[in-house]
Amino acid sequence: DFKKNDIIEYNLTIKNSPEIDSKDIEIRDVIPEELTIKEITIDGEQKEVLDNNVLIVKSIPANGTSQAKIKTIVDYNEHRNT
């Protein structure tokens, strides 16, 4: 159960398994409208939040990884199961 003002964090690990560098990989996600994004960080660097349509563009070297974190806050007033 989540309630208003609860914090929910999404943690993503993106791995480039091929033996070649990957350039400009796009990761897209739509965060539910009941949540407000408070912060997005990619590899520790804070990114601008425009709306709940998240677009991460990242180049990752061969066999490398990238970490993304999306911190949200619950906006609805009643208790719900999410």
mmCIF file with all atom_site columns, C-alpha atoms in Angstrom:
data_model
loop_
_atom_site.group_PDB
_atom_site.id
_atom_site.type_symbol
_atom_site.label_atom_id
_atom_site.label_alt_id
_atom_site.label_comp_id
_atom_site.label_asym_id
_atom_site.label_entity_id
_atom_site.label_seq_id
_atom_site.pdbx_PDB_ins_code
_atom_site.Cartn_x
_atom_site.Cartn_y
_atom_site.Cartn_z
_atom_site.occupancy
_atom_site.B_iso_or_equiv
_atom_site.pdbx_formal_charge
_atom_site.auth_seq_id
_atom_site.auth_comp_id
_atom_site.auth_asym_id
_atom_site.auth_atom_id
_atom_site.pdbx_PDB_model_num
ATOM 1  C CA . ASP A 1 1  ? 0.000  0.000  0.000   1.00 0.00 ? 1  ASP A CA 1
ATOM 2  C CA . PHE A 1 2  ? 1.199  3.469  -0.875  1.00 0.00 ? 2  PHE A CA 1
ATOM 3  C CA . LYS A 1 3  ? -0.127 6.751  0.434   1.00 0.00 ? 3  LYS A CA 1
ATOM 4  C CA . LYS A 1 4  ? 0.229  10.424 -0.426  1.00 0.00 ? 4  LYS A CA 1
ATOM 5  C CA . ASN A 1 5  ? 3.834  11.703 -0.135  1.00 0.00 ? 5  ASN A CA 1
ATOM 6  C CA . ASP A 1 6  ? 5.396  8.211  -0.097  1.00 0.00 ? 6  ASP A CA 1
ATOM 7  C CA . ILE A 1 7  ? 8.647  8.041  -2.054  1.00 0.00 ? 7  ILE A CA 1
ATOM 8  C CA . ILE A 1 8  ? 9.050  5.407  -4.775  1.00 0.00 ? 8  ILE A CA 1
ATOM 9  C CA . GLU A 1 9  ? 12.417 4.944  -6.461  1.00 0.00 ? 9  GLU A CA 1
ATOM 10 C CA . TYR A 1 10 ? 13.022 3.149  -9.724  1.00 0.00 ? 10 TYR A CA 1
ATOM 11 C CA . ASN A 1 11 ? 16.583 1.861  -10.207 1.00 0.00 ? 11 ASN A CA 1
ATOM 12 C CA . LEU A 1 12 ? 17.651 0.745  -13.677 1.00 0.00 ? 12 LEU A CA 1
ATOM 13 C CA . THR A 1 13 ? 20.863 -0.934 -14.731 1.00 0.00 ? 13 THR A CA 1
ATOM 14 C CA . ILE A 1 14 ? 21.528 -0.817 -18.459 1.00 0.00 ? 14 ILE A CA 1
ATOM 15 C CA . LYS A 1 15 ? 24.216 -3.204 -19.691 1.00 0.00 ? 15 LYS A CA 1
ATOM 16 C CA . ASN A 1 16 ? 25.887 -3.232 -23.094 1.00 0.00 ? 16 ASN A CA 1
ATOM 17 C CA . SER A 1 17 ? 26.797 -6.890 -23.638 1.00 0.00 ? 17 SER A CA 1
ATOM 18 C CA . PRO A 1 18 ? 28.194 -6.720 -27.192 1.00 0.00 ? 18 PRO A CA 1
ATOM 19 C CA . GLU A 1 19 ? 31.884 -6.306 -27.886 1.00 0.00 ? 19 GLU A CA 1
ATOM 20 C CA . ILE A 1 20 ? 31.276 -2.907 -29.506 1.00 0.00 ? 20 ILE A CA 1
ATOM 21 C CA . ASP A 1 21 ? 30.380 0.506  -28.102 1.00 0.00 ? 21 ASP A CA 1
ATOM 22 C CA . SER A 1 22 ? 26.680 1.445  -28.222 1.00 0.00 ? 22 SER A CA 1
ATOM 23 C CA . LYS A 1 23 ? 25.927 5.049  -29.056 1.00 0.00 ? 23 LYS A CA 1
ATOM 24 C CA . ASP A 1 24 ? 22.813 7.028  -28.194 1.00 0.00 ? 24 ASP A CA 1
ATOM 25 C CA . ILE A 1 25 ? 20.761 4.183  -26.720 1.00 0.00 ? 25 ILE A CA 1
ATOM 26 C CA . GLU A 1 26 ? 17.220 5.406  -25.967 1.00 0.00 ? 26 GLU A CA 1
ATOM 27 C CA . ILE A 1 27 ? 15.414 4.163  -22.871 1.00 0.00 ? 27 ILE A CA 1
ATOM 28 C CA . ARG A 1 28 ? 11.824 5.383  -22.568 1.00 0.00 ? 28 ARG A CA 1
ATOM 29 C CA . ASP A 1 29 ? 9.370  5.011  -19.712 1.00 0.00 ? 29 ASP A CA 1
ATOM 30 C CA . VAL A 1 30 ? 6.107  6.648  -18.738 1.00 0.00 ? 30 VAL A CA 1
ATOM 31 C CA . ILE A 1 31 ? 5.724  7.145  -15.005 1.00 0.00 ? 31 ILE A CA 1
ATOM 32 C CA . PRO A 1 32 ? 2.075  6.845  -13.816 1.00 0.00 ? 32 PRO A CA 1
ATOM 33 C CA . GLU A 1 33 ? 0.238  10.157 -13.451 1.00 0.00 ? 33 GLU A CA 1
ATOM 34 C CA . GLU A 1 34 ? -0.357 9.450  -9.739  1.00 0.00 ? 34 GLU A CA 1
ATOM 35 C CA . LEU A 1 35 ? 3.381  9.969  -9.219  1.00 0.00 ? 35 LEU A CA 1
ATOM 36 C CA . THR A 1 36 ? 5.462  13.116 -9.620  1.00 0.00 ? 36 THR A CA 1
ATOM 37 C CA . ILE A 1 37 ? 9.095  12.735 -10.623 1.00 0.00 ? 37 ILE A CA 1
ATOM 38 C CA . LYS A 1 38 ? 11.306 14.584 -8.161  1.00 0.00 ? 38 LYS A CA 1
ATOM 39 C CA . GLU A 1 39 ? 14.716 13.595 -9.494  1.00 0.00 ? 39 GLU A CA 1
ATOM 40 C CA . ILE A 1 40 ? 16.409 11.660 -12.281 1.00 0.00 ? 40 ILE A CA 1
ATOM 41 C CA . THR A 1 41 ? 20.073 10.739 -12.061 1.00 0.00 ? 41 THR A CA 1
ATOM 42 C CA . ILE A 1 42 ? 22.141 8.867  -14.619 1.00 0.00 ? 42 ILE A CA 1
ATOM 43 C CA . ASP A 1 43 ? 25.503 7.568  -13.451 1.00 0.00 ? 43 ASP A CA 1
ATOM 44 C CA . GLY A 1 44 ? 25.299 10.029 -10.548 1.00 0.00 ? 44 GLY A CA 1
ATOM 45 C CA . GLU A 1 45 ? 24.570 13.073 -12.735 1.00 0.00 ? 45 GLU A CA 1
ATOM 46 C CA . GLN A 1 46 ? 21.258 14.829 -12.146 1.00 0.00 ? 46 GLN A CA 1
ATOM 47 C CA . LYS A 1 47 ? 19.084 15.361 -15.230 1.00 0.00 ? 47 LYS A CA 1
ATOM 48 C CA . GLU A 1 48 ? 16.295 17.831 -15.937 1.00 0.00 ? 48 GLU A CA 1
ATOM 49 C CA . VAL A 1 49 ? 12.740 16.624 -15.254 1.00 0.00 ? 49 VAL A CA 1
ATOM 50 C CA . LEU A 1 50 ? 10.256 17.849 -17.863 1.00 0.00 ? 50 LEU A CA 1
ATOM 51 C CA . ASP A 1 51 ? 7.240  15.582 -17.313 1.00 0.00 ? 51 ASP A CA 1
ATOM 52 C CA . ASN A 1 52 ? 6.374  11.944 -16.578 1.00 0.00 ? 52 ASN A CA 1
ATOM 53 C CA . ASN A 1 53 ? 7.541  10.774 -20.024 1.00 0.00 ? 53 ASN A CA 1
ATOM 54 C CA . VAL A 1 54 ? 11.114 9.763  -19.264 1.00 0.00 ? 54 VAL A CA 1
ATOM 55 C CA . LEU A 1 55 ? 13.639 9.618  -22.089 1.00 0.00 ? 55 LEU A CA 1
ATOM 56 C CA . ILE A 1 56 ? 17.221 8.633  -21.321 1.00 0.00 ? 56 ILE A CA 1
ATOM 57 C CA . VAL A 1 57 ? 19.757 8.806  -24.135 1.00 0.00 ? 57 VAL A CA 1
ATOM 58 C CA . LYS A 1 58 ? 23.086 7.250  -23.246 1.00 0.00 ? 58 LYS A CA 1
ATOM 59 C CA . SER A 1 59 ? 26.203 5.903  -24.943 1.00 0.00 ? 59 SER A CA 1
ATOM 60 C CA . ILE A 1 60 ? 27.673 2.853  -23.224 1.00 0.00 ? 60 ILE A CA 1
ATOM 61 C CA . PRO A 1 61 ? 31.072 1.335  -24.001 1.00 0.00 ? 61 PRO A CA 1
ATOM 62 C CA . ALA A 1 62 ? 31.469 -2.345 -24.900 1.00 0.00 ? 62 ALA A CA 1
ATOM 63 C CA . ASN A 1 63 ? 30.700 -4.535 -21.870 1.00 0.00 ? 63 ASN A CA 1
ATOM 64 C CA . GLY A 1 64 ? 29.882 -1.401 -19.852 1.00 0.00 ? 64 GLY A CA 1
ATOM 65 C CA . THR A 1 65 ? 26.933 -0.523 -17.657 1.00 0.00 ? 65 THR A CA 1
ATOM 66 C CA . SER A 1 66 ? 24.991 2.601  -16.816 1.00 0.00 ? 66 SER A CA 1
ATOM 67 C CA . GLN A 1 67 ? 22.850 3.285  -13.734 1.00 0.00 ? 67 GLN A CA 1
ATOM 68 C CA . ALA A 1 68 ? 19.660 5.350  -13.805 1.00 0.00 ? 68 ALA A CA 1
ATOM 69 C CA . LYS A 1 69 ? 17.563 6.302  -10.783 1.00 0.00 ? 69 LYS A CA 1
ATOM 70 C CA . ILE A 1 70 ? 14.127 7.914  -10.922 1.00 0.00 ? 70 ILE A CA 1
ATOM 71 C CA . LYS A 1 71 ? 12.819 9.243  -7.608  1.00 0.00 ? 71 LYS A CA 1
ATOM 72 C CA . THR A 1 72 ? 9.067  9.882  -7.443  1.00 0.00 ? 72 THR A CA 1
ATOM 73 C CA . ILE A 1 73 ? 6.501  10.988 -4.867  1.00 0.00 ? 73 ILE A CA 1
ATOM 74 C CA . VAL A 1 74 ? 2.927  9.696  -4.593  1.00 0.00 ? 74 VAL A CA 1
ATOM 75 C CA . ASP A 1 75 ? 0.349  12.418 -5.337  1.00 0.00 ? 75 ASP A CA 1
ATOM 76 C CA . TYR A 1 76 ? -3.024 10.792 -4.664  1.00 0.00 ? 76 TYR A CA 1
ATOM 77 C CA . ASN A 1 77 ? -4.906 11.154 -1.385  1.00 0.00 ? 77 ASN A CA 1
ATOM 78 C CA . GLU A 1 78 ? -6.408 7.729  -0.750  1.00 0.00 ? 78 GLU A CA 1
ATOM 79 C CA . HIS A 1 79 ? -4.714 4.433  0.074   1.00 0.00 ? 79 HIS A CA 1
ATOM 80 C CA . ARG A 1 80 ? -4.267 2.123  -2.904  1.00 0.00 ? 80 ARG A CA 1
ATOM 81 C CA . ASN A 1 81 ? -2.462 -1.013 -3.891  1.00 0.00 ? 81 ASN A CA 1
ATOM 82 C CA . THR A 1 82 ? -0.017 -0.263 -6.701  1.00 0.00 ? 82 THR A CA 1
#
